[in-house]
Amino acid sequence: MEEEFYSTIKLKSGEEIIAKVSFLSEENSLLVEKPLLVESHTQKRNGKPVEGFILKEWVKSSYDDMFIIRMEQVITMSELDTRIKNFYISNLEGDFLNDDVNVKPNKLKNNGYIGSVEEVKKSLESLFKRS
């Protein structure tokens, strides 16, 4: 087994995963640890779509965190940039708002606060009356 490194891997299935990887030369395979699936994601900022990606579990039906992928299934792979590596690690740790990720909370009034049904109803009705 060779030295471990963090990598993005594009598979023949079309999936892209990010994981800590070791090459198993005798088996011509990769040992991937804690792989996460890369999925495209679009959100609007200032009314304009901004494209990016999110990370999800790759294998949902197993408690294992190490898998072997034969090299015949790999299209390409490359070592991760430090910023993406930090994003990957923060997703594993559940720390989605680290210093390297530019995520800011929405600045809407009372966003995220618990309120009464009556208050929310009045707020929504006033929005519809304006338009």
Tab-separated table of N, CA and C in Angstrom, residues 25-102:
chain	number	residue	atom	x	y	z
A	25	SER	N	-1.077	-1.500	-5.070
A	25	SER	CA	-0.417	-1.879	-6.325
A	25	SER	C	-0.597	-3.355	-6.665
A	26	GLU	N	-0.576	-4.230	-5.677
A	26	GLU	CA	-0.711	-5.665	-5.959
A	26	GLU	C	-2.076	-6.015	-6.543
A	27	GLU	N	-3.116	-5.299	-6.116
A	27	GLU	CA	-4.465	-5.553	-6.620
A	27	GLU	C	-4.864	-4.599	-7.739
A	28	ASN	N	-4.011	-3.619	-8.077
A	28	ASN	CA	-4.322	-2.586	-9.049
A	28	ASN	C	-5.672	-1.938	-8.714
A	29	SER	N	-5.785	-1.535	-7.434
A	29	SER	CA	-7.026	-0.980	-6.916
A	29	SER	C	-6.743	0.203	-6.011
A	30	LEU	N	-7.799	0.938	-5.706
A	30	LEU	CA	-7.717	2.045	-4.758
A	30	LEU	C	-8.440	1.656	-3.481
A	31	LEU	N	-7.856	1.988	-2.365
A	31	LEU	CA	-8.521	1.869	-1.077
A	31	LEU	C	-8.991	3.274	-0.735
A	32	VAL	N	-10.313	3.482	-0.704
A	32	VAL	CA	-10.857	4.807	-0.412
A	32	VAL	C	-11.460	4.803	0.987
A	33	GLU	N	-11.124	5.841	1.740
A	33	GLU	CA	-11.603	5.963	3.113
A	33	GLU	C	-12.576	7.132	3.212
A	34	LYS	N	-13.750	6.870	3.775
A	34	LYS	CA	-14.801	7.862	3.978
A	34	LYS	C	-15.136	8.644	2.701
A	35	PRO	N	-15.500	7.925	1.636
A	35	PRO	CA	-15.823	8.617	0.388
A	35	PRO	C	-17.133	9.394	0.483
A	36	LEU	N	-17.144	10.565	-0.107
A	36	LEU	CA	-18.352	11.375	-0.205
A	36	LEU	C	-18.638	11.662	-1.671
A	37	LEU	N	-19.898	11.598	-2.035
A	37	LEU	CA	-20.343	11.829	-3.402
A	37	LEU	C	-20.450	13.325	-3.662
A	38	VAL	N	-19.932	13.764	-4.802
A	38	VAL	CA	-20.011	15.171	-5.207
A	38	VAL	C	-21.259	15.342	-6.065
A	39	GLU	N	-22.123	16.286	-5.679
A	39	GLU	CA	-23.315	16.580	-6.467
A	39	GLU	C	-23.359	18.065	-6.778
A	40	SER	N	-23.745	18.401	-8.011
A	40	SER	CA	-23.892	19.808	-8.404
A	40	SER	C	-25.013	20.435	-7.596
A	41	HIS	N	-24.844	21.717	-7.306
A	41	HIS	CA	-25.850	22.448	-6.539
A	41	HIS	C	-25.879	23.887	-7.022
A	42	THR	N	-27.082	24.421	-7.212
A	42	THR	CA	-27.238	25.806	-7.639
A	42	THR	C	-28.108	26.535	-6.624
A	43	GLN	N	-27.689	27.728	-6.256
A	43	GLN	CA	-28.515	28.568	-5.401
A	43	GLN	C	-28.442	29.987	-5.915
A	44	LYS	N	-29.429	30.784	-5.557
A	44	LYS	CA	-29.453	32.163	-6.039
A	44	LYS	C	-28.836	33.088	-4.997
A	45	ARG	N	-27.996	33.991	-5.481
A	45	ARG	CA	-27.430	35.058	-4.659
A	45	ARG	C	-27.656	36.357	-5.401
A	46	ASN	N	-28.319	37.278	-4.751
A	46	ASN	CA	-28.666	38.558	-5.375
A	46	ASN	C	-29.421	38.353	-6.690
A	47	GLY	N	-30.275	37.325	-6.719
A	47	GLY	CA	-31.092	37.056	-7.902
A	47	GLY	C	-30.384	36.339	-9.024
A	48	LYS	N	-29.105	36.022	-8.859
A	48	LYS	CA	-28.355	35.347	-9.918
A	48	LYS	C	-27.982	33.937	-9.461
A	49	PRO	N	-28.085	32.957	-10.364
A	49	PRO	CA	-27.722	31.592	-9.975
A	49	PRO	C	-26.213	31.447	-9.799
A	50	VAL	N	-25.835	30.793	-8.711
A	50	VAL	CA	-24.434	30.500	-8.433
A	50	VAL	C	-24.301	28.985	-8.346
A	51	GLU	N	-23.419	28.434	-9.166
A	51	GLU	CA	-23.249	26.986	-9.193
A	51	GLU	C	-22.078	26.564	-8.315
A	52	GLY	N	-22.244	25.427	-7.690
A	52	GLY	CA	-21.206	24.865	-6.834
A	52	GLY	C	-21.475	23.382	-6.662
A	53	PHE	N	-21.034	22.840	-5.524
A	53	PHE	CA	-21.303	21.431	-5.263
A	53	PHE	C	-21.512	21.205	-3.775
A	54	ILE	N	-22.191	20.086	-3.492
A	54	ILE	CA	-22.382	19.638	-2.127
A	54	ILE	C	-21.852	18.219	-2.032
A	55	LEU	N	-21.591	17.767	-0.820
A	55	LEU	CA	-21.087	16.415	-0.594
A	55	LEU	C	-22.127	15.604	0.158
A	56	LYS	N	-22.340	14.372	-0.309
A	56	LYS	CA	-23.296	13.455	0.320
A	56	LYS	C	-22.633	12.102	0.525
A	57	GLU	N	-23.281	11.274	1.345
A	57	GLU	CA	-22.774	9.915	1.525
A	57	GLU	C	-22.745	9.200	0.178
A	58	TRP	N	-21.686	8.437	-0.054
A	58	TRP	CA	-21.586	7.696	-1.307
A	58	TRP	C	-22.302	6.355	-1.176
A	59	VAL	N	-22.008	5.610	-0.111
A	59	VAL	CA	-22.653	4.330	0.145
A	59	VAL	C	-23.516	4.504	1.394
A	60	LYS	N	-24.819	4.462	1.191
A	60	LYS	CA	-25.744	4.756	2.287
A	60	LYS	C	-26.136	3.521	3.096
A	61	SER	N	-25.943	2.341	2.545
A	61	SER	CA	-26.442	1.124	3.190
A	61	SER	C	-25.356	0.330	3.903
A	62	SER	N	-24.297	1.007	4.324
A	62	SER	CA	-23.204	0.309	5.007
A	62	SER	C	-22.626	1.201	6.099
A	63	TYR	N	-22.195	0.566	7.171
A	63	TYR	CA	-21.505	1.299	8.230
A	63	TYR	C	-19.994	1.308	7.998
A	64	ASP	N	-19.532	0.612	6.957
A	64	ASP	CA	-18.110	0.614	6.619
A	64	ASP	C	-17.702	2.004	6.152
A	65	ASP	N	-16.444	2.360	6.399
A	65	ASP	CA	-15.970	3.646	5.898
A	65	ASP	C	-14.778	3.486	4.961
A	66	MET	N	-14.448	2.226	4.602
A	66	MET	CA	-13.368	1.963	3.647
A	66	MET	C	-13.884	1.020	2.565
A	67	PHE	N	-13.540	1.364	1.305
A	67	PHE	CA	-14.002	0.579	0.173
A	67	PHE	C	-12.857	0.409	-0.819
A	68	ILE	N	-12.937	-0.644	-1.605
A	68	ILE	CA	-11.931	-0.895	-2.635
A	68	ILE	C	-12.571	-0.671	-4.000
A	69	ILE	N	-11.893	0.100	-4.835
A	69	ILE	CA	-12.353	0.365	-6.198
A	69	ILE	C	-11.277	-0.113	-7.162
A	70	ARG	N	-11.651	-0.967	-8.092
A	70	ARG	CA	-10.694	-1.440	-9.095
A	70	ARG	C	-10.355	-0.296	-10.045
A	71	MET	N	-9.124	-0.219	-10.462
A	71	MET	CA	-8.674	0.860	-11.346
A	71	MET	C	-9.406	0.854	-12.680
A	72	GLU	N	-9.946	-0.308	-13.098
A	72	GLU	CA	-10.712	-0.358	-14.348
A	72	GLU	C	-11.976	0.500	-14.260
A	73	GLN	N	-12.435	0.806	-13.054
A	73	GLN	CA	-13.652	1.608	-12.857
A	73	GLN	C	-13.364	3.110	-12.793
A	74	VAL	N	-12.077	3.475	-12.782
A	74	VAL	CA	-11.674	4.876	-12.622
A	74	VAL	C	-11.387	5.495	-13.985
A	75	ILE	N	-12.007	6.654	-14.249
A	75	ILE	CA	-11.699	7.403	-15.472
A	75	ILE	C	-10.500	8.300	-15.219
A	76	THR	N	-10.574	9.081	-14.134
A	76	THR	CA	-9.476	9.982	-13.783
A	76	THR	C	-9.526	10.288	-12.290
A	77	MET	N	-8.431	10.813	-11.792
A	77	MET	CA	-8.372	11.234	-10.397
A	77	MET	C	-7.285	12.276	-10.258
A	78	SER	N	-7.449	13.143	-9.267
A	78	SER	CA	-6.406	14.126	-9.007
A	78	SER	C	-6.398	14.481	-7.528
A	79	GLU	N	-5.244	14.918	-7.066
A	79	GLU	CA	-5.098	15.306	-5.670
A	79	GLU	C	-5.901	16.577	-5.421
A	80	LEU	N	-6.503	16.662	-4.226
A	80	LEU	CA	-7.371	17.788	-3.904
A	80	LEU	C	-6.591	19.058	-3.612
A	81	ASP	N	-7.155	20.170	-4.060
A	81	ASP	CA	-6.696	21.495	-3.661
A	81	ASP	C	-6.951	21.623	-2.152
A	82	THR	N	-6.142	22.398	-1.463
A	82	THR	CA	-6.251	22.542	-0.010
A	82	THR	C	-7.633	23.019	0.419
A	83	ARG	N	-8.226	23.960	-0.323
A	83	ARG	CA	-9.546	24.485	0.061
A	83	ARG	C	-10.621	23.404	-0.022
A	84	ILE	N	-10.574	22.573	-1.065
A	84	ILE	CA	-11.564	21.504	-1.212
A	84	ILE	C	-11.308	20.410	-0.181
A	85	LYS	N	-10.048	20.134	0.107
A	85	LYS	CA	-9.708	19.166	1.150
A	85	LYS	C	-10.286	19.619	2.489
A	86	ASN	N	-10.135	20.892	2.814
A	86	ASN	CA	-10.671	21.414	4.075
A	86	ASN	C	-12.196	21.346	4.102
A	87	PHE	N	-12.845	21.618	2.966
A	87	PHE	CA	-14.296	21.513	2.863
A	87	PHE	C	-14.738	20.072	3.095
A	88	TYR	N	-14.031	19.115	2.487
A	88	TYR	CA	-14.319	17.690	2.657
A	88	TYR	C	-14.192	17.297	4.129
A	89	ILE	N	-13.096	17.670	4.753
A	89	ILE	CA	-12.869	17.321	6.158
A	89	ILE	C	-13.934	17.956	7.051
A	90	SER	N	-14.289	19.208	6.774
A	90	SER	CA	-15.311	19.865	7.589
A	90	SER	C	-16.661	19.173	7.430
A	91	ASN	N	-16.964	18.624	6.243
A	91	ASN	CA	-18.202	17.870	6.052
A	91	ASN	C	-18.171	16.578	6.861
A	92	LEU	N	-17.030	15.923	6.918
A	92	LEU	CA	-16.913	14.696	7.708
A	92	LEU	C	-17.106	14.984	9.192
A	93	GLU	N	-16.604	16.120	9.630
A	93	GLU	CA	-16.686	16.487	11.050
A	93	GLU	C	-18.006	17.151	11.391
A	94	GLY	N	-18.817	17.448	10.374
A	94	GLY	CA	-20.088	18.117	10.616
A	94	GLY	C	-19.934	19.602	10.869
A	95	ASP	N	-18.758	20.153	10.582
A	95	ASP	CA	-18.477	21.571	10.788
A	95	ASP	C	-18.578	22.273	9.441
A	96	PHE	N	-19.804	22.582	8.996
A	96	PHE	CA	-20.022	23.107	7.661
A	96	PHE	C	-19.676	24.579	7.526
A	97	LEU	N	-19.465	25.280	8.620
A	97	LEU	CA	-19.200	26.714	8.539
A	97	LEU	C	-17.787	27.029	9.027
A	98	ASN	N	-16.796	26.414	8.397
A	98	ASN	CA	-15.424	26.709	8.815
A	98	ASN	C	-14.921	27.978	8.136
A	99	ASP	N	-13.719	28.406	8.461
A	99	ASP	CA	-13.191	29.666	7.957
A	99	ASP	C	-12.921	29.667	6.461
A	100	ASP	N	-12.721	28.491	5.860
A	100	ASP	CA	-12.381	28.432	4.444
A	100	ASP	C	-13.608	28.426	3.538
A	101	VAL	N	-14.788	28.326	4.112
A	101	VAL	CA	-16.003	28.263	3.319
A	101	VAL	C	-16.744	29.580	3.489
A	102	ASN	N	-17.084	30.215	2.392
A	102	ASN	CA	-17.735	31.525	2.410
A	102	ASN	C	-19.244	31.388	2.481
